[in-house]
Amino acid sequence: MNRYLLYIVIILVVILGGVYFFRRDKSAVAQDVHYHASFHILDENSTPLDLSGIEYMSISPCGDEEEAHDAEKGEVHLHDSIGDIVHVHGSEMEWGDLFEYLKIDPTGYNAIINENLNANFDGVVINPYDRALFFQKGDTVDSTLFNSVPDRKYIEKVEELSETCSSTSG
């Protein structure tokens, strides 16, 4: 009888240990992916929206366990009152996810991503150090507007100065 109880306890410990390890391992993958990209979203006057306000910011530091990321999908956010750098946690995060985070409807916008026009940017994956300019459909933009989007040097400077995170990819 005691032998069977011992076997049951061992099996339960192995199962619980496996579940714990599996869940911890999956969330660690999402936490390990962290990089940055820059962007501007233009208003109807071709002026970049000011997204540096607290209403757009995540107040928890990157990697803070209290603000756990979706282990499967990940998340995007802004913080440190920097409204033109997106923090990406998850290798499959898309520019449409940024618009969802900002609560902006993406259907009224076109994009130039890394100097390439992209009318259907919603499903385009955000890569480290990407540069994106979002402008209203029907508007025309010139290269000076795209050149106003922060470049890689700016992103790297922000990473060095950031109070709450730095890049782990790139």
Tab-separated table of C-alpha atoms in Angstrom:
chain	number	residue	atom	x	y	z
A	1	MET	CA	0.000	0.000	0.000
A	2	ASN	CA	2.782	2.443	0.914
A	3	ARG	CA	4.609	1.542	-2.283
A	4	TYR	CA	1.568	2.557	-4.395
A	5	LEU	CA	1.243	5.810	-2.482
A	6	LEU	CA	4.924	6.526	-3.107
A	7	TYR	CA	4.461	5.874	-6.855
A	8	ILE	CA	1.454	8.194	-6.970
A	9	VAL	CA	3.367	10.949	-5.168
A	10	ILE	CA	6.345	10.558	-7.526
A	11	ILE	CA	4.093	10.683	-10.594
A	12	LEU	CA	2.310	13.798	-9.299
A	13	VAL	CA	5.622	15.530	-8.566
A	14	VAL	CA	6.898	14.729	-12.067
A	15	ILE	CA	3.674	15.976	-13.687
A	16	LEU	CA	3.568	19.186	-11.639
A	17	GLY	CA	7.270	19.794	-12.238
A	18	GLY	CA	6.784	19.328	-15.978
A	19	VAL	CA	3.839	21.705	-16.075
A	20	TYR	CA	5.791	24.324	-14.111
A	21	PHE	CA	8.869	23.969	-16.334
A	22	PHE	CA	6.843	24.089	-19.562
A	23	ARG	CA	4.916	27.211	-18.528
A	24	ARG	CA	8.010	28.985	-17.223
A	25	ASP	CA	9.974	28.165	-20.364
A	26	LYS	CA	7.289	29.546	-22.733
A	27	SER	CA	6.966	32.838	-20.867
A	28	ALA	CA	10.753	33.192	-20.716
A	29	VAL	CA	10.880	33.113	-24.524
A	30	ALA	CA	8.465	36.056	-24.800
A	31	GLN	CA	10.379	37.929	-22.078
A	32	ASP	CA	13.713	37.344	-23.868
A	33	VAL	CA	12.538	38.953	-27.118
A	34	HIS	CA	12.871	42.700	-26.689
A	35	TYR	CA	13.833	45.256	-29.279
A	36	HIS	CA	12.870	48.704	-30.528
A	37	ALA	CA	11.699	50.443	-33.692
A	38	SER	CA	10.849	54.054	-34.495
A	39	PHE	CA	7.732	55.543	-36.035
A	40	HIS	CA	5.672	58.647	-36.654
A	41	ILE	CA	1.925	58.761	-37.217
A	42	LEU	CA	0.936	61.881	-39.135
A	43	ASP	CA	-2.275	63.814	-38.567
A	44	GLU	CA	-4.368	65.427	-41.333
A	45	ASN	CA	-1.859	68.322	-41.474
A	46	SER	CA	1.105	65.949	-41.980
A	47	THR	CA	2.312	66.697	-38.451
A	48	PRO	CA	3.471	63.794	-36.250
A	49	LEU	CA	1.037	62.967	-33.446
A	50	ASP	CA	2.422	63.681	-29.985
A	51	LEU	CA	2.333	60.252	-28.355
A	52	SER	CA	4.607	61.164	-25.435
A	53	GLY	CA	1.739	61.729	-22.990
A	54	ILE	CA	1.140	59.469	-20.007
A	55	GLU	CA	-2.073	58.166	-21.606
A	56	TYR	CA	0.074	56.336	-24.205
A	57	MET	CA	2.736	55.054	-21.830
A	58	SER	CA	3.203	51.707	-20.156
A	59	ILE	CA	4.147	52.494	-16.576
A	60	SER	CA	5.822	49.162	-15.780
A	61	PRO	CA	9.465	48.591	-16.738
A	62	CYS	CA	10.200	46.188	-19.572
A	63	GLY	CA	10.468	42.686	-18.162
A	64	ASP	CA	8.455	43.531	-15.031
A	65	GLU	CA	6.737	40.314	-13.993
A	66	GLU	CA	3.671	42.206	-12.754
A	67	GLU	CA	2.976	43.277	-16.332
A	68	ALA	CA	3.346	39.829	-17.841
A	69	HIS	CA	3.406	39.580	-21.592
A	70	ASP	CA	1.273	37.092	-23.477
A	71	ALA	CA	3.672	34.143	-23.700
A	72	GLU	CA	2.449	33.181	-27.154
A	73	LYS	CA	1.925	36.569	-28.805
A	74	GLY	CA	3.940	39.134	-26.867
A	75	GLU	CA	3.162	42.849	-26.740
A	76	VAL	CA	4.174	46.300	-27.895
A	77	HIS	CA	4.210	49.445	-25.782
A	78	LEU	CA	5.701	52.897	-25.271
A	79	HIS	CA	7.318	54.258	-22.127
A	80	ASP	CA	9.705	56.825	-20.614
A	81	SER	CA	7.555	59.571	-22.246
A	82	ILE	CA	9.148	58.744	-25.600
A	83	GLY	CA	6.346	58.658	-28.133
A	84	ASP	CA	8.250	57.655	-31.266
A	85	ILE	CA	9.974	54.450	-30.111
A	86	VAL	CA	7.966	51.238	-29.832
A	87	HIS	CA	9.184	48.536	-27.432
A	88	VAL	CA	8.553	45.089	-28.905
A	89	HIS	CA	8.250	41.915	-26.807
A	90	GLY	CA	7.585	38.964	-29.109
A	91	SER	CA	9.013	38.078	-32.510
A	92	GLU	CA	5.650	38.143	-34.291
A	93	MET	CA	4.425	41.580	-33.221
A	94	GLU	CA	3.008	43.625	-36.087
A	95	TRP	CA	2.556	47.325	-36.788
A	96	GLY	CA	-1.188	46.767	-36.446
A	97	ASP	CA	-0.533	45.729	-32.830
A	98	LEU	CA	0.976	49.169	-32.205
A	99	PHE	CA	-2.181	50.838	-33.526
A	100	GLU	CA	-4.266	48.552	-31.313
A	101	TYR	CA	-2.139	49.503	-28.278
A	102	LEU	CA	-2.577	53.199	-29.119
A	103	LYS	CA	-6.319	52.706	-29.748
A	104	ILE	CA	-6.014	54.195	-33.244
A	105	ASP	CA	-7.927	52.686	-36.170
A	106	PRO	CA	-5.276	51.723	-38.772
A	107	THR	CA	-7.703	51.524	-41.712
A	108	GLY	CA	-7.361	55.220	-42.518
A	109	TYR	CA	-3.581	55.037	-42.926
A	110	ASN	CA	-0.905	54.000	-45.401
A	111	ALA	CA	2.691	53.437	-44.388
A	112	ILE	CA	6.243	53.795	-45.527
A	113	ILE	CA	8.273	51.155	-43.703
A	114	ASN	CA	12.040	51.285	-44.201
A	115	GLU	CA	11.498	53.514	-47.251
A	116	ASN	CA	9.013	51.094	-48.876
A	117	LEU	CA	5.384	52.083	-49.434
A	118	ASN	CA	3.027	49.622	-47.742
A	119	ALA	CA	-0.724	50.161	-47.958
A	120	ASN	CA	-1.477	46.986	-45.963
A	121	PHE	CA	0.895	47.387	-43.035
A	122	ASP	CA	-1.471	45.934	-40.434
A	123	GLY	CA	0.073	42.445	-40.714
A	124	VAL	CA	3.689	43.521	-41.272
A	125	VAL	CA	6.007	42.259	-38.510
A	126	ILE	CA	7.978	44.909	-36.611
A	127	ASN	CA	11.700	44.181	-36.863
A	128	PRO	CA	14.528	45.594	-34.746
A	129	TYR	CA	15.405	49.173	-35.716
A	130	ASP	CA	12.608	49.447	-38.304
A	131	ARG	CA	11.525	52.956	-39.270
A	132	ALA	CA	7.893	53.569	-40.167
A	133	LEU	CA	5.896	56.596	-41.242
A	134	PHE	CA	2.106	56.305	-41.128
A	135	PHE	CA	0.097	58.868	-43.067
A	136	GLN	CA	-3.556	59.288	-43.891
A	137	LYS	CA	-4.840	57.596	-47.040
A	138	GLY	CA	-5.124	60.074	-49.870
A	139	ASP	CA	-2.238	62.198	-48.577
A	140	THR	CA	1.056	62.387	-50.410
A	141	VAL	CA	4.320	62.427	-48.518
A	142	ASP	CA	7.838	63.271	-49.523
A	143	SER	CA	11.184	61.940	-48.373
A	144	THR	CA	11.674	64.752	-45.855
A	145	LEU	CA	8.706	63.465	-43.856
A	146	PHE	CA	10.124	59.933	-43.821
A	147	ASN	CA	13.552	61.313	-42.904
A	148	SER	CA	11.985	62.891	-39.810
A	149	VAL	CA	11.359	59.385	-38.402
A	150	PRO	CA	14.144	58.654	-35.885
A	151	ASP	CA	17.013	56.586	-37.242
A	152	ARG	CA	18.928	53.673	-35.712
A	153	LYS	CA	21.419	55.969	-33.944
A	154	TYR	CA	18.542	57.682	-32.146
A	155	ILE	CA	17.028	54.338	-31.141
A	156	GLU	CA	20.401	53.165	-29.802
A	157	LYS	CA	20.787	56.409	-27.846
A	158	VAL	CA	17.328	55.898	-26.318
A	159	GLU	CA	18.315	52.331	-25.415
A	160	GLU	CA	21.406	53.623	-23.590
A	161	LEU	CA	19.479	56.292	-21.697
A	162	SER	CA	16.332	54.299	-20.976
A	163	GLU	CA	15.412	54.153	-17.322
A	164	THR	CA	13.350	51.018	-17.711
A	165	CYS	CA	14.835	48.808	-20.417
A	166	SER	CA	17.369	48.198	-23.128
A	167	SER	CA	17.472	46.055	-26.221
A	168	THR	CA	18.270	42.346	-26.075
A	169	SER	CA	18.133	41.859	-29.835
A	170	GLY	CA	19.493	43.620	-32.779
